[in-house]
Coordinates of C-alpha atoms and ligand atoms in Angstrom, one line a residue:
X1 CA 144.4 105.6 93.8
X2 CA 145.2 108.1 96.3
X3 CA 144.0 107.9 99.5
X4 CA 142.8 111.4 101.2
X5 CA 145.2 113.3 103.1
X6 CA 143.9 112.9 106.6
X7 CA 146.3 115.0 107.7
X8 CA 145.4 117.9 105.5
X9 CA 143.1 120.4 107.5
X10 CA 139.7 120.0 106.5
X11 CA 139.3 123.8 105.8
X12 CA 135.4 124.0 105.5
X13 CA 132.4 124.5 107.4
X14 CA 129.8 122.6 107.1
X15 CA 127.0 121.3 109.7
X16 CA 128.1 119.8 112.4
X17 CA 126.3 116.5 111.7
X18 CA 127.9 116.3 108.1
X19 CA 131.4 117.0 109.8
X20 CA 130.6 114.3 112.3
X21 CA 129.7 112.1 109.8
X22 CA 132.4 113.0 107.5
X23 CA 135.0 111.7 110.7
X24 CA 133.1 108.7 111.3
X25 CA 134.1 107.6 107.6
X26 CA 138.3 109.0 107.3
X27 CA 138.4 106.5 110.6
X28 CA 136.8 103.7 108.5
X29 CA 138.9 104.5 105.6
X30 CA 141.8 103.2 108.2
X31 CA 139.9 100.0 107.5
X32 CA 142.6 97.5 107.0
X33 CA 142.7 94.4 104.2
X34 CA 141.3 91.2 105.1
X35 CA 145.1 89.5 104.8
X36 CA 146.6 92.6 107.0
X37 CA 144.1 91.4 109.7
X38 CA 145.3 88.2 109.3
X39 CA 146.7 86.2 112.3
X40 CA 148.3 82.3 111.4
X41 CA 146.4 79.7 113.3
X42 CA 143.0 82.2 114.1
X43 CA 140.4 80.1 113.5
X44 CA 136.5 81.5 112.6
X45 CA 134.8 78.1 112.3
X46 CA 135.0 75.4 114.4
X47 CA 133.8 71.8 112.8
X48 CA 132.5 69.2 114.9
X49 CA 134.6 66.4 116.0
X50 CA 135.0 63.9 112.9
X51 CA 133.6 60.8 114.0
X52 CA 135.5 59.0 111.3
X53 CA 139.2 58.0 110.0
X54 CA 140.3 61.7 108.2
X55 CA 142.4 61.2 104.7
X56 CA 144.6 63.5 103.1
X57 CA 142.4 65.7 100.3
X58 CA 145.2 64.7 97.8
X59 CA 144.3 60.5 98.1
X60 CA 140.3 61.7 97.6
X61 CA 140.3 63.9 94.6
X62 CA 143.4 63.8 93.2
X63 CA 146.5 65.8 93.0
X64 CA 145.2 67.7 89.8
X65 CA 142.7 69.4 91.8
X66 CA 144.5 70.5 94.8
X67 CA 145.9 73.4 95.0
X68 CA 149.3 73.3 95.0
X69 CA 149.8 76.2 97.1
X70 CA 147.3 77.9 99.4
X71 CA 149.9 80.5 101.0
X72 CA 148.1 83.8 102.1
X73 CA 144.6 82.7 102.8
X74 CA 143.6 85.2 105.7
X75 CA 143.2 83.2 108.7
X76 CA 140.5 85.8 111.2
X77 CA 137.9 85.2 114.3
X78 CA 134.3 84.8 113.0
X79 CA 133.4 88.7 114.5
X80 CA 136.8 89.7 113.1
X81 CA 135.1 88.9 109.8
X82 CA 131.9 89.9 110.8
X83 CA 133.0 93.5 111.7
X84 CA 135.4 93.7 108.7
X85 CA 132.7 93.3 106.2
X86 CA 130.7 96.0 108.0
X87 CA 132.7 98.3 108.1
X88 CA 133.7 97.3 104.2
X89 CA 130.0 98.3 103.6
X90 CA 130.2 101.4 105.5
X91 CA 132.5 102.6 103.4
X92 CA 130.1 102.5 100.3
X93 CA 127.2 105.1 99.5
X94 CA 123.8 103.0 99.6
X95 CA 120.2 103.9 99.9
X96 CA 119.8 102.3 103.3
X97 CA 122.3 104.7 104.4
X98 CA 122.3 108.0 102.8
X99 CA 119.8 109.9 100.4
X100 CA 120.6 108.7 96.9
X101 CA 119.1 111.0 94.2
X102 CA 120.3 109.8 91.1
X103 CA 118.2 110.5 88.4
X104 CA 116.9 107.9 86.3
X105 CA 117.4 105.0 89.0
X106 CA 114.6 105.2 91.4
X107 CA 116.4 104.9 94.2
X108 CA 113.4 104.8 96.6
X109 CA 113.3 102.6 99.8
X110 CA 113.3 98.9 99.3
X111 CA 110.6 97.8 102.4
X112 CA 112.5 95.0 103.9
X113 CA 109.1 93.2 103.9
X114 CA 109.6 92.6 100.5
X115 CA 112.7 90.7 101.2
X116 CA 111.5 88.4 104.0
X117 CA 108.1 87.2 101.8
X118 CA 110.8 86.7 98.7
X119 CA 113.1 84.6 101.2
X120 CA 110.2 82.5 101.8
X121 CA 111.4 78.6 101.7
X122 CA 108.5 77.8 99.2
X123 CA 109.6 80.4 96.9
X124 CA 113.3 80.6 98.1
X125 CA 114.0 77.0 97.8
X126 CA 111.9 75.9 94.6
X127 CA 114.1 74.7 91.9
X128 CA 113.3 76.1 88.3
X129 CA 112.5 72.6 87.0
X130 CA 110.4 71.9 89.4
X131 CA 107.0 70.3 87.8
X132 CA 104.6 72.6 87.4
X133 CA 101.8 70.9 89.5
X134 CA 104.0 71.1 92.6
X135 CA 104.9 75.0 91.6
X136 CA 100.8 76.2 91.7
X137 CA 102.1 79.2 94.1
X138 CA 104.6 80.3 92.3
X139 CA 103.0 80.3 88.8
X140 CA 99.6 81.5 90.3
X141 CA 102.2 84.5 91.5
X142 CA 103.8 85.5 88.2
X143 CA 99.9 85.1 86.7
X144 CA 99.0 87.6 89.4
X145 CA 102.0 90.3 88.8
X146 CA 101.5 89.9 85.1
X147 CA 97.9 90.7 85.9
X148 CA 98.7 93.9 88.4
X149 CA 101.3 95.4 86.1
X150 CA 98.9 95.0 82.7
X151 CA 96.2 96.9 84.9
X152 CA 98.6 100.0 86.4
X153 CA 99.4 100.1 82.8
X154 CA 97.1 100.1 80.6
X155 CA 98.3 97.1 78.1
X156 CA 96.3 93.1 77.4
X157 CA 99.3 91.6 78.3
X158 CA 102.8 91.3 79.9
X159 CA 105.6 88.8 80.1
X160 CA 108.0 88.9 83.3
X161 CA 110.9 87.2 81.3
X162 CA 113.1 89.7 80.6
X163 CA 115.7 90.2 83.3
X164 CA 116.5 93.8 83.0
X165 CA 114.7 97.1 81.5
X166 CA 117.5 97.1 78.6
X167 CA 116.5 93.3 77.6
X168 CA 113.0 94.0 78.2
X169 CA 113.6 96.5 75.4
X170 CA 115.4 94.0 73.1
X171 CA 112.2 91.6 73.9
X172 CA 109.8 94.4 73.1
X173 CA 111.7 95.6 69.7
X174 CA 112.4 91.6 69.0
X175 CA 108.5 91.3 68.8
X176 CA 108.2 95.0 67.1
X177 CA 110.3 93.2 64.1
X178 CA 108.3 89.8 64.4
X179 CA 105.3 91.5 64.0
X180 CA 106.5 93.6 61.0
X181 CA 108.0 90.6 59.7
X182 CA 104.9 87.7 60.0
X183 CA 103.0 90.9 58.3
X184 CA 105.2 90.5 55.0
X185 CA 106.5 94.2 55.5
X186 CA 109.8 93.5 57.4
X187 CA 111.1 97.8 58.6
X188 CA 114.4 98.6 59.1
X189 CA 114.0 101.6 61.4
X190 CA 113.3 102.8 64.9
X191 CA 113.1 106.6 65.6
X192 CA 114.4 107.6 69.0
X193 CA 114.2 111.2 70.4
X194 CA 117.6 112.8 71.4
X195 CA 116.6 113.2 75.3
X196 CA 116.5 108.8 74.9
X197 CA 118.2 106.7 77.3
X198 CA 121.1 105.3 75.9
X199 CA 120.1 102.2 76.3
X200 CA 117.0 102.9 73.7
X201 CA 119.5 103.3 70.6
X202 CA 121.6 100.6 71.9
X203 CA 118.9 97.9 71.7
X204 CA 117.4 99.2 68.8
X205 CA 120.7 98.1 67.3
X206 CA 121.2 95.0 68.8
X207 CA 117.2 93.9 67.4
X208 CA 118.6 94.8 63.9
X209 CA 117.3 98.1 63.3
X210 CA 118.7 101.1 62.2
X211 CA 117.9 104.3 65.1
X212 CA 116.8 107.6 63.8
X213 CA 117.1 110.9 65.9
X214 CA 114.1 112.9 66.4
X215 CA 115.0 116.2 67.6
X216 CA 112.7 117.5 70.6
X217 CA 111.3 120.8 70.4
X218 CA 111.8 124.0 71.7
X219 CA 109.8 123.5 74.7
X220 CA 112.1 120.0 75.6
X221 CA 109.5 117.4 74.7
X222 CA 109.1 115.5 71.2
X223 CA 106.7 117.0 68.6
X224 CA 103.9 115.5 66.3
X225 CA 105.5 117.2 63.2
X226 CA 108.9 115.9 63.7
X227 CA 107.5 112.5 63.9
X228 CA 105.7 113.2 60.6
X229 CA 108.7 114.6 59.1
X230 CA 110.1 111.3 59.9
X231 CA 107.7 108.9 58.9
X232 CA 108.6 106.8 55.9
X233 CA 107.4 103.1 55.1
X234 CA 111.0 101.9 56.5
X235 CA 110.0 102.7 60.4
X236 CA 108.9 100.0 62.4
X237 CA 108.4 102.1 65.5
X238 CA 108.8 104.9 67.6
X239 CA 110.8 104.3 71.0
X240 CA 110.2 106.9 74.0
X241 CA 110.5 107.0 77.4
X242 CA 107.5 109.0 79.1
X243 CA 108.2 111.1 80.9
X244 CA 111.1 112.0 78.7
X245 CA 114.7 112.0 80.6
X246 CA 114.5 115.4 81.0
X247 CA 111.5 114.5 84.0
X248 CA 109.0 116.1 81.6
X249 CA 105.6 115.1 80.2
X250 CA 105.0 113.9 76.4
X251 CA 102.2 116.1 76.1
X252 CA 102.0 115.2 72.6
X253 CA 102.3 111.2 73.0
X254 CA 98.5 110.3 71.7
X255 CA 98.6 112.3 68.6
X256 CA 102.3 110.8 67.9
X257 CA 101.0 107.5 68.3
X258 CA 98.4 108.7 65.6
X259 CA 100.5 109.7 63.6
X260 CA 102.6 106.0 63.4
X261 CA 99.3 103.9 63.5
X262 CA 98.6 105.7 60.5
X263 CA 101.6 104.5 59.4
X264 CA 101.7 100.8 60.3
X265 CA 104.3 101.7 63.0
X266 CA 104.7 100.9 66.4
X267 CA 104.6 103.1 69.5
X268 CA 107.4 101.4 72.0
X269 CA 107.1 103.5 75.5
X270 CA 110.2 102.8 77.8
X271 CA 108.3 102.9 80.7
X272 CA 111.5 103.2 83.3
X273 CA 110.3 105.8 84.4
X274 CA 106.9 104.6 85.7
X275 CA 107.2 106.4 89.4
X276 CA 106.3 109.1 87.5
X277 CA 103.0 107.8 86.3
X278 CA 101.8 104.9 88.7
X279 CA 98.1 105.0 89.2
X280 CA 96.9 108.5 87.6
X281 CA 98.1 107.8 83.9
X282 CA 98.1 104.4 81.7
X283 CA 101.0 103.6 78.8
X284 CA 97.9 101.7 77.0
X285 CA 96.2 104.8 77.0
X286 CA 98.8 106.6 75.4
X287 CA 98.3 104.3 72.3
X288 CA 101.5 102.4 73.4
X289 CA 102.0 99.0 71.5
X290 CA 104.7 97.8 74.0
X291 CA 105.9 98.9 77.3
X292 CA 109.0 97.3 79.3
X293 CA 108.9 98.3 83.1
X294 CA 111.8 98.2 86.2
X295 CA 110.6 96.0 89.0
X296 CA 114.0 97.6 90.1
X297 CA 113.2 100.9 89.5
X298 CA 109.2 101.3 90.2
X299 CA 108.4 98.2 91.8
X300 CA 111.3 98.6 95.0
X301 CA 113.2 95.4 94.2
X302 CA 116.9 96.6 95.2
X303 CA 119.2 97.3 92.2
X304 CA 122.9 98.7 91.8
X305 CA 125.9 97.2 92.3
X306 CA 125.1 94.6 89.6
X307 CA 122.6 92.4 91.4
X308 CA 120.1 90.8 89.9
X309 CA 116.6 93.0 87.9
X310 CA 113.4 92.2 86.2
X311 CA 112.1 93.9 83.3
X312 CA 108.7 92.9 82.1
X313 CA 107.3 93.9 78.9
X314 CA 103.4 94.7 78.8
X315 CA 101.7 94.2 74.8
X316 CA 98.9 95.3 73.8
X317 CA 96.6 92.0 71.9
X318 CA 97.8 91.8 68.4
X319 CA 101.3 91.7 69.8
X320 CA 100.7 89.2 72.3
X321 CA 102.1 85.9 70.6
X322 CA 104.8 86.6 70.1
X323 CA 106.2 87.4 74.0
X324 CA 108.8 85.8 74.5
X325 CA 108.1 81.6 76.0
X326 CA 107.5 80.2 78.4
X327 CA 103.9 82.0 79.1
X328 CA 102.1 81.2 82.1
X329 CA 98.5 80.0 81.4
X330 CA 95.9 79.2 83.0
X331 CA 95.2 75.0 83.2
X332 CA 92.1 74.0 84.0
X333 CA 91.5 75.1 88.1
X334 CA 95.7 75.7 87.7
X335 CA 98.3 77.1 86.1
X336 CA 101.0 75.4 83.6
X337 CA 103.9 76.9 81.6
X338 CA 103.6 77.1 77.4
X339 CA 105.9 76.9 75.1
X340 CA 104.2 75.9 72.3
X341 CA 103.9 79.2 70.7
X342 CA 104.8 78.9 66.9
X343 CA 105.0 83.1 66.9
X344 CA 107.1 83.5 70.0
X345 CA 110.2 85.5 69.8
X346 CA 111.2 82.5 72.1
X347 CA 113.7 82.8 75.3
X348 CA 116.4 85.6 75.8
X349 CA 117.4 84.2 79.2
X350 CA 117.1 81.1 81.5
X351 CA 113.9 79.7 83.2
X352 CA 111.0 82.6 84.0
X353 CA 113.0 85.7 85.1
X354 CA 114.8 86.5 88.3
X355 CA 111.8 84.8 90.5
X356 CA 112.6 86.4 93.2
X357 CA 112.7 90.0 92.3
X358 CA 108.7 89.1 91.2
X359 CA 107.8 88.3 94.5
X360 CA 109.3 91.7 95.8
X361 CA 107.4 93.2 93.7
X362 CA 104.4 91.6 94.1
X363 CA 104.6 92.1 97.3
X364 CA 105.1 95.9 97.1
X365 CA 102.0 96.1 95.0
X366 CA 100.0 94.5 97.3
X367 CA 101.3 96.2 100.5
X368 CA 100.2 99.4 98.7
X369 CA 96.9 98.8 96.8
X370 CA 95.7 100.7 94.0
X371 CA 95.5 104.2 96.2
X372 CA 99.2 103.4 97.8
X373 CA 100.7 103.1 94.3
X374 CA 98.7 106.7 93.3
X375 CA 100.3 108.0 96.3
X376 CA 103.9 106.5 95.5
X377 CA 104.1 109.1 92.0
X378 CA 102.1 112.1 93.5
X379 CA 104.5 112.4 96.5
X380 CA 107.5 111.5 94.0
X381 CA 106.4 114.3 91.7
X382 CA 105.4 116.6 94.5
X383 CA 109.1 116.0 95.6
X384 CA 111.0 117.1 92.3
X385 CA 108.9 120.3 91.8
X386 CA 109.8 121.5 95.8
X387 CA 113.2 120.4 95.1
X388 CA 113.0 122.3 91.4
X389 CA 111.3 125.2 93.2
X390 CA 113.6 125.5 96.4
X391 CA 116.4 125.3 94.1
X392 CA 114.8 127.7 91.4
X393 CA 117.5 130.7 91.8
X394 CA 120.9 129.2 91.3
X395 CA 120.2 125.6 89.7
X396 CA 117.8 126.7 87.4
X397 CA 115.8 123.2 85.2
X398 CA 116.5 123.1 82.1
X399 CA 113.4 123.3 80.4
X400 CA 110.0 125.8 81.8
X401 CA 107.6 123.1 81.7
X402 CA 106.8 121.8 84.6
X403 CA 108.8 118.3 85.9
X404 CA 107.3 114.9 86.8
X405 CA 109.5 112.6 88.8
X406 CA 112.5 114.3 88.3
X407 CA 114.4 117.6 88.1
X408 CA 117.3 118.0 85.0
X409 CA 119.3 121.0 86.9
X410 CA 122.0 123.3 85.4
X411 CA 124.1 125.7 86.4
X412 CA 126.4 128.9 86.2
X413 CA 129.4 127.6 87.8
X414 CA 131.6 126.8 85.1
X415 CA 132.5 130.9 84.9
X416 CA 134.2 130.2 88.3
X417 CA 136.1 127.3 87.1
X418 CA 133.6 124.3 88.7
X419 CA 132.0 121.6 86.8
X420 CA 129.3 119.7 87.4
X421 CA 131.7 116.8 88.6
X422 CA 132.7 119.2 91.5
X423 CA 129.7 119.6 92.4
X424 CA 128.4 116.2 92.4
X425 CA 131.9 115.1 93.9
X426 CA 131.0 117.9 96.7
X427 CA 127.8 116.4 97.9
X428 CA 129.6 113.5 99.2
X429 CA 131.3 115.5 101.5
X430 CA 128.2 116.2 102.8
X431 CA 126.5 112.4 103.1
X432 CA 124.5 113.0 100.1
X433 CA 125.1 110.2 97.2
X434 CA 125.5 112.6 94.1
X435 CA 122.8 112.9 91.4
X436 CA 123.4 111.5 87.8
X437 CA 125.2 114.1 85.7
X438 CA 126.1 115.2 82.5
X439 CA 122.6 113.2 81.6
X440 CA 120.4 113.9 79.6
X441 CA 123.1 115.1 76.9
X442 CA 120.5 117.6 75.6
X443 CA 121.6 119.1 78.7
X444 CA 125.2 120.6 79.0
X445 CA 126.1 119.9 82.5
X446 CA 123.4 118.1 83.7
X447 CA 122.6 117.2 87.3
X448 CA 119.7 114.8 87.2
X449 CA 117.8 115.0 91.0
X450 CA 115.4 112.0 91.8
X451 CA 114.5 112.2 95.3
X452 CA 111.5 110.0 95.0
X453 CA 108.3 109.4 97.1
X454 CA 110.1 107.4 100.2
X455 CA 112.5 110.5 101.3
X456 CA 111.1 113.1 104.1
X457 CA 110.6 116.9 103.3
X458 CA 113.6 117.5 106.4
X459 CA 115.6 115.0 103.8
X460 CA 114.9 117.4 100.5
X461 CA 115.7 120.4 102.9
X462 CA 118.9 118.9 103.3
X463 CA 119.8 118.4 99.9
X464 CA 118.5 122.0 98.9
X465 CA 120.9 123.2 101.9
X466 CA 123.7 121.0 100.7
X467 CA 123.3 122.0 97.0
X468 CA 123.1 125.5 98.1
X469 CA 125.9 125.4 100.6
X470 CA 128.1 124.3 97.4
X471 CA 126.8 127.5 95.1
X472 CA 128.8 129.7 97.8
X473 CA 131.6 127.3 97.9
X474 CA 132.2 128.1 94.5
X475 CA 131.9 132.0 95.1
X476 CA 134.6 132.0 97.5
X477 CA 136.8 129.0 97.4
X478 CA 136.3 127.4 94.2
X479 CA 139.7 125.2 94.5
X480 CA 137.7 123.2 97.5
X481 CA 135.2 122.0 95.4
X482 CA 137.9 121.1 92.8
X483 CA 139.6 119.2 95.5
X484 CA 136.4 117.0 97.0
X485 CA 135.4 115.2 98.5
X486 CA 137.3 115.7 101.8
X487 CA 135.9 113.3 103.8
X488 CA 136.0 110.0 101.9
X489 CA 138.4 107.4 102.1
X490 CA 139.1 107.8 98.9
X491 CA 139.3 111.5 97.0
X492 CA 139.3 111.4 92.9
X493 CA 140.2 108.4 91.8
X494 CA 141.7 108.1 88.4
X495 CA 138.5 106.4 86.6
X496 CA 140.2 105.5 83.2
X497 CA 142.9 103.8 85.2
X498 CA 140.8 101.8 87.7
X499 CA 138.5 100.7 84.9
X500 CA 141.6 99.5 82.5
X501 CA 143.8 98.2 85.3
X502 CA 141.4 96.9 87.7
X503 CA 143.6 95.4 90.9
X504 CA 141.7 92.5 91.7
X505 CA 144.0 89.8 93.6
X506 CA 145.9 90.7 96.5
X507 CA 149.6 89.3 96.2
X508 CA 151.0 87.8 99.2
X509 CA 154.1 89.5 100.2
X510 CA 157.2 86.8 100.5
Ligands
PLP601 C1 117.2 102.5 83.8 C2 116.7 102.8 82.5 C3 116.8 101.8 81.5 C4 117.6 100.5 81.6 O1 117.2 99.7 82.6 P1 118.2 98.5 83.1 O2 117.4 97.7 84.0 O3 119.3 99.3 83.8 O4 118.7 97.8 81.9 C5 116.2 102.1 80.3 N1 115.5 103.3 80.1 C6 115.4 104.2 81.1 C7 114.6 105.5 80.8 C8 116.0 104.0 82.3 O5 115.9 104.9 83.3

């Protein structure tokens, strides 16, 4: 991994701001390792006097469990540490830091209100075997979600077990093949439209099914008549996400779920993309059998970098025992946890989901009431289209129809030797974290642009400047764009490499 060349000229013009900006971060990038900053005898703690006769570790757990050699531990000041972490997250792209319009993620604000109410000791500290009389709160919370999320959608019920959207869709096709199953007819099949996540075919897969590709139409979205053409005794269900990955409307959704009632299939909507949606249209109403949703995405609990998700799945009645145990009911004037559900598709993780990424969300959904959550997909869709229109000349969308959420992009560039890569690799340069690309793979070259509902119109203007900025870059000096970024501590790094030999301990020099 190469670091950039600080003392290559940075040969291009761009704003002021982004240049300033773009210094700020090649003087992080001098950041040094924790161990460099080390000093022998620094202390960052200091422990109170011991009021009581100290004994060597060795005599009070045994030789087998002490280290034998502790050589290289970095020894630093508590604000050494402090600032060295800091700046360590500096050096990353995040949402609370830049504009992040990766498409498909939902990268929209996370209110940090959202955090303090989950950090709340009665929620915070309860242990998930806690009995469920002294949990009322919590359970009377998950009831409520459950509740909030069946309403904005449309479906009788919804379990918040799953703790991602991919194992919400496991869940959802898990109780697709139940069903099937407990009705004497077990299927075999799931059709899945080629603009699918790839997650979609993935857990299809992983439920036991076989996927088959429906081919969308001309016009980008997914056709009654193909789904006919595919219909066979074998399909258990249909699996879309609405609106499709390419940010555009199923206009054809209700007579498609038609079409696989008829058939004794299942319609399962990946509702990911939600933003799109909240408060004007209703999964349930699109003759949807099963939904999962991203509290991550949607609902403004932070994601990326690994941490933790929630991916509830909304049923609609018939489906309903068999989500996935334990279900909270209510008990009397309370609320108690049931497992004895003979139907159940049973757990697919520990205790009731990742608790508190439910209380984010709950708290989200209350902050912004039914006509806040309307608001949250108009502005998100208003958004795309200026984005899509602004950016109309040289980054045309792939498809006419007009987008939701989201804007797939493409461009002519490759004629002057740049690829999508550059380009994305080029917005970094100027603050901007890069948009998803080469996704859907309907699309060749595909820049995917979510900007969504929290980011200002002076914030899209950027973007469209940036993005435009980059179209002449390539005119004139293509090679710069092959080069970028420029202003990162790090330029290309060699992915294949870093993903096979991942570095991961640092080796004390003797
Ligand atoms: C993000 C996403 C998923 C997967 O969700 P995870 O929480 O990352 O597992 C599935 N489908 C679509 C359309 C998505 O955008």
């Amino acid at each position: 991994m190469a670091r950039a060349d600080r003392t290559k000229p940075i040969e291009m013009e761009v704003h002021e701001q982004h240049q300033a900006q773009g210094q700020a971060r090649i003087e992080q990038s001098l950041v040094p390792l924790i161990f460099e900053e080390s000093v022998a005898g620094r202390r960052g703690v200091d422990l109170p006097a011991r009021g009581f006769p100290s004994r060597p570790a060795v005599e009070l757990i045994g030789a087998d469990l002490c280290r034998k050699n502790l050589r290289g531990l970095p020894e630093l000041s508590e604000p050494q540490v402090m600032r060295h972490f800091l700046r360590l997250s500096h050096l990353n792209f995040a949402q609370a830091l830049q504009f992040y319009p990766l498409g498909s993620c939902t990268m929209k604000y996370n209110p940090v209100l959202n955090d303090e109410c989950a950090a709340m000791p009665g929620f915070a500290d309860l242990h998930p075997h806690t009995p469920d009389h002294l949990a009322q709160g919590a359970l009377e919370l998950m009831a409520r979600l459950e509740q909030a999320l069946a309403e904005v959608s449309g479906m009788d019920a919804v379990s918040l077990h799953p703790a991602a959207g991919a194992q919400g869709e496991l869940a959802g096709l898990l109780i697709i093949r139940a069903w099937h199953h407990k009705q004497g007819r077990p299927r075999t099949k799931v059709i899945i439209p080629d603009t699918a996540h790839g997650t979609n075919p993935a857990s299809s897969t992983l439920a036991g099914f076989e996927a088959v590709v429906a081919r969308s139409g001309k016009r980008g979205y997914l056709e009654a008549a193909e789904i006919r053409r595919l219909m066979s005794d074998d399909v258990a269900a249909l699996m879309v996400t609405n609106p499709s990955t390419l940010g555009i409307f199923e206009p054809q959704i209700c007579e498609i779920a038609d079409v696989l009632h008829q058939h004794g299939a299942m319609l399962y909507v990946d509702g990911a993309n939600f933003n799109a949606l909240l408060g004007v249209a209703k999964f349930g109403d699109m003759g949807a059998d099963v939904v999962h949703f991203n509290l991550h995405k949607t609902f403004s609990t932070p994601h990326g970098g690994g941490g933790p998700g929630a991916g509830p799945i909304g049923v609609k009645r018939h489906l309903e025992p068999f989500l996935p145990v334990p279900r909270v009911v209510k008990d009397g004037g309370g609320w108690r946890l049931d497992s004895d559900r003979p139907d159940s598709i049973g757990k697919l993780r520990s205790f009731h989901g990742n608790f508190a990424m439910l209380v984010r969300a709950y708290a989200y959904i209350l902050a912004l009431g039914a006509d806040g959550l309307a608001q949250v997909s108009r502005r998100a869709i208003l958004g795309a289209n200026y984005i899509r229109a602004r950016l109309r000349e040289h980054f045309p969308t792939a498809t006419d129809e007009p987008v939701l959420h989201e804007c797939v992009l493409t461009h002519d560039l490759e004629e002057k030797g740049v690829s999508t890569l550059d380009i994305a690799k080029r917005l970094l340069d100027f603050g901007i974290h890069p948009p998803t690309i080469y996704f859907p793979l309907v699309v060749h070259g595909a820049i995917m642009v979510e900007p969504t509902e929290t980011e200002t119109k002076q914030t899209l203007d950027e973007f469209v400047a940036a993005m435009e900025h980059i179209y002449n870059e390539a005119q004139t000096n293509p090679q710069l764009l092959k080069d970028a970024p420029h202003t990162l501590a790090l330029s290309r790094v060699d992915e294949a490499q870093a993903a096979r030999h991942p570095v991961l301990r640092w080796q004390p020099k003797d």
